[in-house]
JSON list of C-alpha atoms in Angstrom, two decimals:
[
{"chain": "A", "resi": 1, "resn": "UNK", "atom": "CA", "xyz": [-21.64, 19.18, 5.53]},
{"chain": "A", "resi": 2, "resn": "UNK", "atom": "CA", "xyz": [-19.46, 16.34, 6.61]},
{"chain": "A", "resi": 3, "resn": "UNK", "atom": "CA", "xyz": [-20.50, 13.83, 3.44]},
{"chain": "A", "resi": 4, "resn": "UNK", "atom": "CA", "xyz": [-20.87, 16.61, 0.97]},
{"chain": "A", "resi": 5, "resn": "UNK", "atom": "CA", "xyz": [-17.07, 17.94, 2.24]},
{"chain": "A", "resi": 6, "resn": "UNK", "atom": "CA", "xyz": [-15.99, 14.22, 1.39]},
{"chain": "A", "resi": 7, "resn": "UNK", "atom": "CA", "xyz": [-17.61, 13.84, -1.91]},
{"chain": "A", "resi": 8, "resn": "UNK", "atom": "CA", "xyz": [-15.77, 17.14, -3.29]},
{"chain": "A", "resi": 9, "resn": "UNK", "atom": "CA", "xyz": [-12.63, 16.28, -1.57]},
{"chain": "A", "resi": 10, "resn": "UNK", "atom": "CA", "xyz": [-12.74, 19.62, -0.05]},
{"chain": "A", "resi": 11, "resn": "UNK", "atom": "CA", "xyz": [-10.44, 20.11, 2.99]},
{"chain": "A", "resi": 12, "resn": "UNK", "atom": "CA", "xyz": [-11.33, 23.40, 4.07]},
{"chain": "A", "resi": 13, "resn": "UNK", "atom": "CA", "xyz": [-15.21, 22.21, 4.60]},
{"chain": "A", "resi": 14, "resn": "UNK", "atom": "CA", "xyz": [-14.09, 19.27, 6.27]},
{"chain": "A", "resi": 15, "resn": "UNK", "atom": "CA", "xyz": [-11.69, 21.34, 8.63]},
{"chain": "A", "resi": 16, "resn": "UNK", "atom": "CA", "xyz": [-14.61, 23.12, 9.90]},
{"chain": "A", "resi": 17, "resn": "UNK", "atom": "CA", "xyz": [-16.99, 19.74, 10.53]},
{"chain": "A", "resi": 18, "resn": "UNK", "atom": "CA", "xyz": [-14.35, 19.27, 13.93]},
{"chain": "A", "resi": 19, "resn": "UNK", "atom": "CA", "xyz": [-13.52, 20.82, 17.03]},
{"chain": "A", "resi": 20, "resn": "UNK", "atom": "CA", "xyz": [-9.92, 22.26, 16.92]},
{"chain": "A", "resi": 21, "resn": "UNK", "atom": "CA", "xyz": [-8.71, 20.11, 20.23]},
{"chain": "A", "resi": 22, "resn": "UNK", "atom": "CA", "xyz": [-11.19, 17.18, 17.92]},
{"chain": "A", "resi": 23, "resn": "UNK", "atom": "CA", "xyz": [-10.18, 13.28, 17.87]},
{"chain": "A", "resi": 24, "resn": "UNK", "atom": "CA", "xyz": [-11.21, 10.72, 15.38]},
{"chain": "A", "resi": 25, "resn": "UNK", "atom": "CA", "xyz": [-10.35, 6.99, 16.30]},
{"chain": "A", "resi": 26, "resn": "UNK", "atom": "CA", "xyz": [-10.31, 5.21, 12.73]},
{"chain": "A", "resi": 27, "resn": "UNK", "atom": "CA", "xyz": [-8.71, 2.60, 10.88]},
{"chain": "A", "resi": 28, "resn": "UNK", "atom": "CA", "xyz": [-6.15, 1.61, 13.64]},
{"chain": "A", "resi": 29, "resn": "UNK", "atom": "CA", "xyz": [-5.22, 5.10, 13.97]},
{"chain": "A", "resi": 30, "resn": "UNK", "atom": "CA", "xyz": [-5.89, 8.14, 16.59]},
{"chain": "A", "resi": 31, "resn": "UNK", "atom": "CA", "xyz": [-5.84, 11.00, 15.08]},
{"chain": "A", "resi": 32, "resn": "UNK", "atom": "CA", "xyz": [-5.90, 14.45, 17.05]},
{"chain": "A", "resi": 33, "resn": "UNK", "atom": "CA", "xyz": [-6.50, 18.11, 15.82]},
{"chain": "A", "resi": 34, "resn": "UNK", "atom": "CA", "xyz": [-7.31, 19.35, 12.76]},
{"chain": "A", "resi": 35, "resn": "UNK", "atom": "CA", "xyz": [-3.97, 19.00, 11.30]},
{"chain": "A", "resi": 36, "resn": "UNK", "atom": "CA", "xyz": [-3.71, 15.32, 11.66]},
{"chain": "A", "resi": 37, "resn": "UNK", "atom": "CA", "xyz": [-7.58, 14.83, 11.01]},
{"chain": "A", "resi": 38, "resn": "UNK", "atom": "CA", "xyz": [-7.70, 16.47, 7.59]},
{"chain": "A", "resi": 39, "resn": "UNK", "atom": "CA", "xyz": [-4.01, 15.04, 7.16]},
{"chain": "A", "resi": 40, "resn": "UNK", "atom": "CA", "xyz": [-5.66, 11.99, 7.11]},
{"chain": "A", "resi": 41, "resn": "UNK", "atom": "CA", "xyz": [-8.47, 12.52, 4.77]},
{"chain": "A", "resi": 42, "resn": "UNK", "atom": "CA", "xyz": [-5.99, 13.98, 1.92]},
{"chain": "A", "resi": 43, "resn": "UNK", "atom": "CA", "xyz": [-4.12, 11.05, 2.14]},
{"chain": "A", "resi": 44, "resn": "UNK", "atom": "CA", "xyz": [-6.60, 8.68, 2.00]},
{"chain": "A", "resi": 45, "resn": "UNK", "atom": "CA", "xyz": [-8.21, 10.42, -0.48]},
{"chain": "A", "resi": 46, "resn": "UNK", "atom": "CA", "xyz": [-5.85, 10.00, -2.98]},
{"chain": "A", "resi": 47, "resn": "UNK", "atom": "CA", "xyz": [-7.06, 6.47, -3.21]},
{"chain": "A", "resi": 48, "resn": "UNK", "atom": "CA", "xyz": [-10.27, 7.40, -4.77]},
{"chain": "A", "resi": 49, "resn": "UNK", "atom": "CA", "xyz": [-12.03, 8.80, -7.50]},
{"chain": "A", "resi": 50, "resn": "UNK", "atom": "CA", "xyz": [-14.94, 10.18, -5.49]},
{"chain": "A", "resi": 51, "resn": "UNK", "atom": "CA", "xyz": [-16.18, 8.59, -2.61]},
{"chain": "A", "resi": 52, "resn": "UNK", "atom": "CA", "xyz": [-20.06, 9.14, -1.38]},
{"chain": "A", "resi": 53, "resn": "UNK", "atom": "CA", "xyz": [-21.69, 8.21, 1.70]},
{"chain": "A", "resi": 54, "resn": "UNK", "atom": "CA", "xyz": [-25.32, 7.66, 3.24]},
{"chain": "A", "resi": 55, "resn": "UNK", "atom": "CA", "xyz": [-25.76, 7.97, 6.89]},
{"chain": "A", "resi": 56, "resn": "UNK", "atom": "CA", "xyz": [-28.74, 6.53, 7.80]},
{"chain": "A", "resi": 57, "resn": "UNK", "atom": "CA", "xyz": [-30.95, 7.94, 10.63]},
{"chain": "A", "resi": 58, "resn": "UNK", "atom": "CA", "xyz": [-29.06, 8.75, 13.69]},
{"chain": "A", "resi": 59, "resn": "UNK", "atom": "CA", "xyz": [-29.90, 7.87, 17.33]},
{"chain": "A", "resi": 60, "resn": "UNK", "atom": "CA", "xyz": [-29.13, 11.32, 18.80]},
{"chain": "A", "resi": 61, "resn": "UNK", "atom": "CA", "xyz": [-28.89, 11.78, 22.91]},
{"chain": "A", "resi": 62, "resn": "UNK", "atom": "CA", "xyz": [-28.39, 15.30, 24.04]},
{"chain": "A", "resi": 63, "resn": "UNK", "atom": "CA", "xyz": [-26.03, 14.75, 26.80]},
{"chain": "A", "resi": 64, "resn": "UNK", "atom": "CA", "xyz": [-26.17, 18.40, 28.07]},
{"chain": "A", "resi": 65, "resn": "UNK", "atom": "CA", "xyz": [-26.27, 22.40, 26.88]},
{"chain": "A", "resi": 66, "resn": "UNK", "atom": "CA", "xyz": [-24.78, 22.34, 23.14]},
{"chain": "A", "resi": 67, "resn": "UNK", "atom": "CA", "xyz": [-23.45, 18.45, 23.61]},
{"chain": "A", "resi": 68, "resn": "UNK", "atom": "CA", "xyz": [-24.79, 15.38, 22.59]},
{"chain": "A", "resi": 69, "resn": "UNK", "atom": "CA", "xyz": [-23.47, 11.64, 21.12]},
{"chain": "A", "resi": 70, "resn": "UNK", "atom": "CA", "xyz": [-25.08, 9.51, 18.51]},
{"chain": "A", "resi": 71, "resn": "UNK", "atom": "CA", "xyz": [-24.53, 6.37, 16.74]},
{"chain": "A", "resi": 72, "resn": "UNK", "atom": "CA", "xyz": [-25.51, 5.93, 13.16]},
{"chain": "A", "resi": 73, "resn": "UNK", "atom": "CA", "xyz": [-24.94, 3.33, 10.45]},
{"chain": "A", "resi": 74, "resn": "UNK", "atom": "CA", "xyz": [-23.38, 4.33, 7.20]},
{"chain": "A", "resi": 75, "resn": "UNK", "atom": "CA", "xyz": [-22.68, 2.91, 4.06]},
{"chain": "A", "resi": 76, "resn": "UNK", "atom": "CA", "xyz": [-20.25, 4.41, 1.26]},
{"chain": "A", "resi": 77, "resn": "UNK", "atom": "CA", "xyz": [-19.53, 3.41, -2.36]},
{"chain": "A", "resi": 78, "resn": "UNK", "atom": "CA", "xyz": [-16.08, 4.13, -3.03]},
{"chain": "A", "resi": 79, "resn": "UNK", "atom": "CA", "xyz": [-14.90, 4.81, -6.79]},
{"chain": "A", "resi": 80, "resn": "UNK", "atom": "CA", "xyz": [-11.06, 3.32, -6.34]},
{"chain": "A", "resi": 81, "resn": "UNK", "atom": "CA", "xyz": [-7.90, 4.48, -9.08]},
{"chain": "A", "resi": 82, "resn": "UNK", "atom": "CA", "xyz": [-7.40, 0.93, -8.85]},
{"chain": "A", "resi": 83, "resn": "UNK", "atom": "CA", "xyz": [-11.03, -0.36, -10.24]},
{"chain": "A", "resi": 84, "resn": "UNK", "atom": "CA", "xyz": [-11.26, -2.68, -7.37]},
{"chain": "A", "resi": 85, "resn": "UNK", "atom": "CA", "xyz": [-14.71, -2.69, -6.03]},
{"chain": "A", "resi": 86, "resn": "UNK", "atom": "CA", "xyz": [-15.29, -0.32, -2.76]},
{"chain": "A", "resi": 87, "resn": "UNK", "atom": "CA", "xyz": [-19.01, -0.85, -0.91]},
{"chain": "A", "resi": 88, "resn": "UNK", "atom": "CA", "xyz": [-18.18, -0.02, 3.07]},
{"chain": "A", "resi": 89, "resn": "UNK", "atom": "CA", "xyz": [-21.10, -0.77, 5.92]},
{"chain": "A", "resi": 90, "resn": "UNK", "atom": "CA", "xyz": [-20.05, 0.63, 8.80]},
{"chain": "A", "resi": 91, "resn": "UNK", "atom": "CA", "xyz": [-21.43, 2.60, 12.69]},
{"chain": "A", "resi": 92, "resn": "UNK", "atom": "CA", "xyz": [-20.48, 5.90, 13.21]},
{"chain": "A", "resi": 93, "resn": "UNK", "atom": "CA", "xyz": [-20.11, 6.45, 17.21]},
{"chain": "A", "resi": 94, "resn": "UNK", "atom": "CA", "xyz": [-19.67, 10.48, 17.79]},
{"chain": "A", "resi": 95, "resn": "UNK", "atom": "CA", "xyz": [-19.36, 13.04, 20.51]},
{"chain": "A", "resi": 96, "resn": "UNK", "atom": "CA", "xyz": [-21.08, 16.90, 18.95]},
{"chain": "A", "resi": 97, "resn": "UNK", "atom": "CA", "xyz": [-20.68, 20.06, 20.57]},
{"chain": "A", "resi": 98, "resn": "UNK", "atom": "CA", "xyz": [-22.88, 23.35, 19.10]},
{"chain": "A", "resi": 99, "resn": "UNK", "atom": "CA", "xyz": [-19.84, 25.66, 17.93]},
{"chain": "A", "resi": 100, "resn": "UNK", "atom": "CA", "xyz": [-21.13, 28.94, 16.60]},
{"chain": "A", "resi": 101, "resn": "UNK", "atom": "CA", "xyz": [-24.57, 28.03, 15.57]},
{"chain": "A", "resi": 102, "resn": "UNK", "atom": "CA", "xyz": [-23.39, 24.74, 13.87]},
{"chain": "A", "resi": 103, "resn": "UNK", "atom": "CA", "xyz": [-22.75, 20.72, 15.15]},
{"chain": "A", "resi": 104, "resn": "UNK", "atom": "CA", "xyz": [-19.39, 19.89, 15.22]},
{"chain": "A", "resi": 105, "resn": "UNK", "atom": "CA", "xyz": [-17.62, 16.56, 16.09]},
{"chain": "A", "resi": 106, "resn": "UNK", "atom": "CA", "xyz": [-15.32, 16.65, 19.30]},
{"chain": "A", "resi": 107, "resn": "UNK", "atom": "CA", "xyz": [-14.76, 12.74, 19.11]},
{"chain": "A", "resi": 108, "resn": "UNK", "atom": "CA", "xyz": [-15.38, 9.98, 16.89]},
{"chain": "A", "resi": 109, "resn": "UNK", "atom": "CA", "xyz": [-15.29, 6.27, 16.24]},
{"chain": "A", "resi": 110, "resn": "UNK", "atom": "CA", "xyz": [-15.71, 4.77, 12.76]},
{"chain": "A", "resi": 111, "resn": "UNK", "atom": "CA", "xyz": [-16.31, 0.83, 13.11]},
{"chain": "A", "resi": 112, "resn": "UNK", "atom": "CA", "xyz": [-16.38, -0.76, 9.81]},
{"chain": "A", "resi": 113, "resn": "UNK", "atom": "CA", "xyz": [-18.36, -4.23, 9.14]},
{"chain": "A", "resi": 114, "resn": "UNK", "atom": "CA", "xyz": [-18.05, -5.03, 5.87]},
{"chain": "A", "resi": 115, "resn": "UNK", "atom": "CA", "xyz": [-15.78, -4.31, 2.80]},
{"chain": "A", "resi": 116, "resn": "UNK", "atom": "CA", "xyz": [-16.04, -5.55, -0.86]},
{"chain": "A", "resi": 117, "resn": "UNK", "atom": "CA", "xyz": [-18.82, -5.36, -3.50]},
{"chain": "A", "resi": 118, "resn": "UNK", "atom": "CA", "xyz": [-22.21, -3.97, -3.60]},
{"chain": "A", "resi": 119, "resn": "UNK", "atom": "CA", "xyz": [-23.27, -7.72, -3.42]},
{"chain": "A", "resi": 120, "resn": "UNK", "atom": "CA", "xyz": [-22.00, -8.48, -0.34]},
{"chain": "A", "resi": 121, "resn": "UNK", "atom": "CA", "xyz": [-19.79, -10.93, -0.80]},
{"chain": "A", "resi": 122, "resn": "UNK", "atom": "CA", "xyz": [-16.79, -9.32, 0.46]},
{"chain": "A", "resi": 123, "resn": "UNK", "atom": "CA", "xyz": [-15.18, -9.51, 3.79]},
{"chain": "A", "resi": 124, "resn": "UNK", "atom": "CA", "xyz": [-16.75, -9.01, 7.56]},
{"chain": "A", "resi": 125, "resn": "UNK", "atom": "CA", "xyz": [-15.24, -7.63, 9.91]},
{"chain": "A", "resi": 126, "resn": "UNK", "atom": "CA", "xyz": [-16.07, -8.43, 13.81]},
{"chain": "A", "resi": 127, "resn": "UNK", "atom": "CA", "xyz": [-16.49, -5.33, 16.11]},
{"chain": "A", "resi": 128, "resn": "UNK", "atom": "CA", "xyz": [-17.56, -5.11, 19.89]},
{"chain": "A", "resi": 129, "resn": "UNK", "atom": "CA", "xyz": [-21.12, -4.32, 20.75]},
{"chain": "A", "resi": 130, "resn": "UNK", "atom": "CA", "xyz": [-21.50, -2.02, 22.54]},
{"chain": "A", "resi": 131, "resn": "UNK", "atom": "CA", "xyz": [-25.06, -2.87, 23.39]},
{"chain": "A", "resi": 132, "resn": "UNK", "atom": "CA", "xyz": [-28.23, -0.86, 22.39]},
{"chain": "A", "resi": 133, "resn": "UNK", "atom": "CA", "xyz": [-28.61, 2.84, 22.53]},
{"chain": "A", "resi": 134, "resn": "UNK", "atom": "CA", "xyz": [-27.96, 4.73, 24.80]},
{"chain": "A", "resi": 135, "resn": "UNK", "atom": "CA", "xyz": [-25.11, 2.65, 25.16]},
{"chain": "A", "resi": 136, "resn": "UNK", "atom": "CA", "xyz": [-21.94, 3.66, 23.95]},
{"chain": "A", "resi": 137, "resn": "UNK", "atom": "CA", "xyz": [-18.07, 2.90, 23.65]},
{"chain": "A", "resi": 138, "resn": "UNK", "atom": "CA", "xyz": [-15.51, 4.33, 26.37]},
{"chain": "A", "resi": 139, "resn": "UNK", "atom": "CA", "xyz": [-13.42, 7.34, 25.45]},
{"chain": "A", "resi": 140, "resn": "UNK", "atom": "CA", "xyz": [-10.58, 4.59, 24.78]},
{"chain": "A", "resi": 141, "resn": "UNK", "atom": "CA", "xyz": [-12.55, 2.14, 22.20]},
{"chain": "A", "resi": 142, "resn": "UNK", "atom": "CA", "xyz": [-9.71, 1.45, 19.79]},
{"chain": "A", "resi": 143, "resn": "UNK", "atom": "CA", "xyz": [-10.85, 1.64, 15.67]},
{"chain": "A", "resi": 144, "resn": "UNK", "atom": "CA", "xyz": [-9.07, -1.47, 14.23]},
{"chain": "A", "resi": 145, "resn": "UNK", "atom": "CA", "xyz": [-6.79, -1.31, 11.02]},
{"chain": "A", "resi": 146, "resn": "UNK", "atom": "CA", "xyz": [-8.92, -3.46, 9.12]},
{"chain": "A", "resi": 147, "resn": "UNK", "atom": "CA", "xyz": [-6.78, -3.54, 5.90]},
{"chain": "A", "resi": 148, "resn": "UNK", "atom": "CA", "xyz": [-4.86, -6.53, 8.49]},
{"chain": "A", "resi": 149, "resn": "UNK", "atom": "CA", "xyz": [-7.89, -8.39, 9.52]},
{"chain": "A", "resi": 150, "resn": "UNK", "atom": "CA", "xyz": [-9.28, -11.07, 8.16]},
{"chain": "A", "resi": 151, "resn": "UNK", "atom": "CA", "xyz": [-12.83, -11.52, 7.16]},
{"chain": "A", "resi": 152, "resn": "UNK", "atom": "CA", "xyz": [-14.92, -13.64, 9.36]}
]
């Protein structure tokens, strides 16, 4: 629901993929609620064409009744207005809760590796590892504004 709300650009389906009380850490930013989360995927938006991502499998724990966290890797191609090439790899850390029969996120941390072409030779970004699952970042972990950093 989450990717194919992102592909159409449709806010409304996206709304409904977070908790109401939701935060997503991404991007140097905190965002909280729906207001400021969708806030921030209109505006963003508006850089792009279409954008599409592929999660790969996720590493799921079920941390309790109707909660769990996971970590998975995604990649996105991005179709910029600008023509300048868009490939993203990037981990997905996220805190679920079951709301009404579906999996919605409550928190969420968007690390991103690498930006530039589909060939790789863009830039890399340096995260912290958090180690291997089930390890995973404190409620704190800060999402760096990677359109400042430098590629390493």
């Amino acid at each position: 629901r989450y990717v194919d709300a992102v592909l159409r650009k449709d806010y409304t389906a996206f709304r409904q993929c977070w908790t109401a009380d939701a935060e997503w850490r991404i991007a140097g930013r905190i965002l909280r609620g729906h207001d400021e989360i969708v806030g921030f995927l209109e505006q963003a938006m508006g850089n792009f064409h279409r954008v599409i991502q592929t999660f790969r499998n996720p590493i799921v724990e079920l941390t309790g009744p109707g909660e769990a966290r996971s970590r998975v890797h995604v990649t996105e191609q991005n179709g910029f207005k600008d023509g300048r090439p868009g490939g993203t790899i990037g981990t997905y850390f996220e805190n679920v809760v079951e709301q009404g029969g579906l999996w919605v996120r409550r928190w969420a941390l968007f690390q991103l590796h690498y930006m530039g072409p589909a060939d790789l030779t863009g830039a890399y970004f340096d995260q912290p590892d958090y180690g291997p699952p089930p390890a995973f970042p404190p409620p704190d972990a800060f999402a760096q504004d990677y359109s400042r950093l430098t590629s390493s």
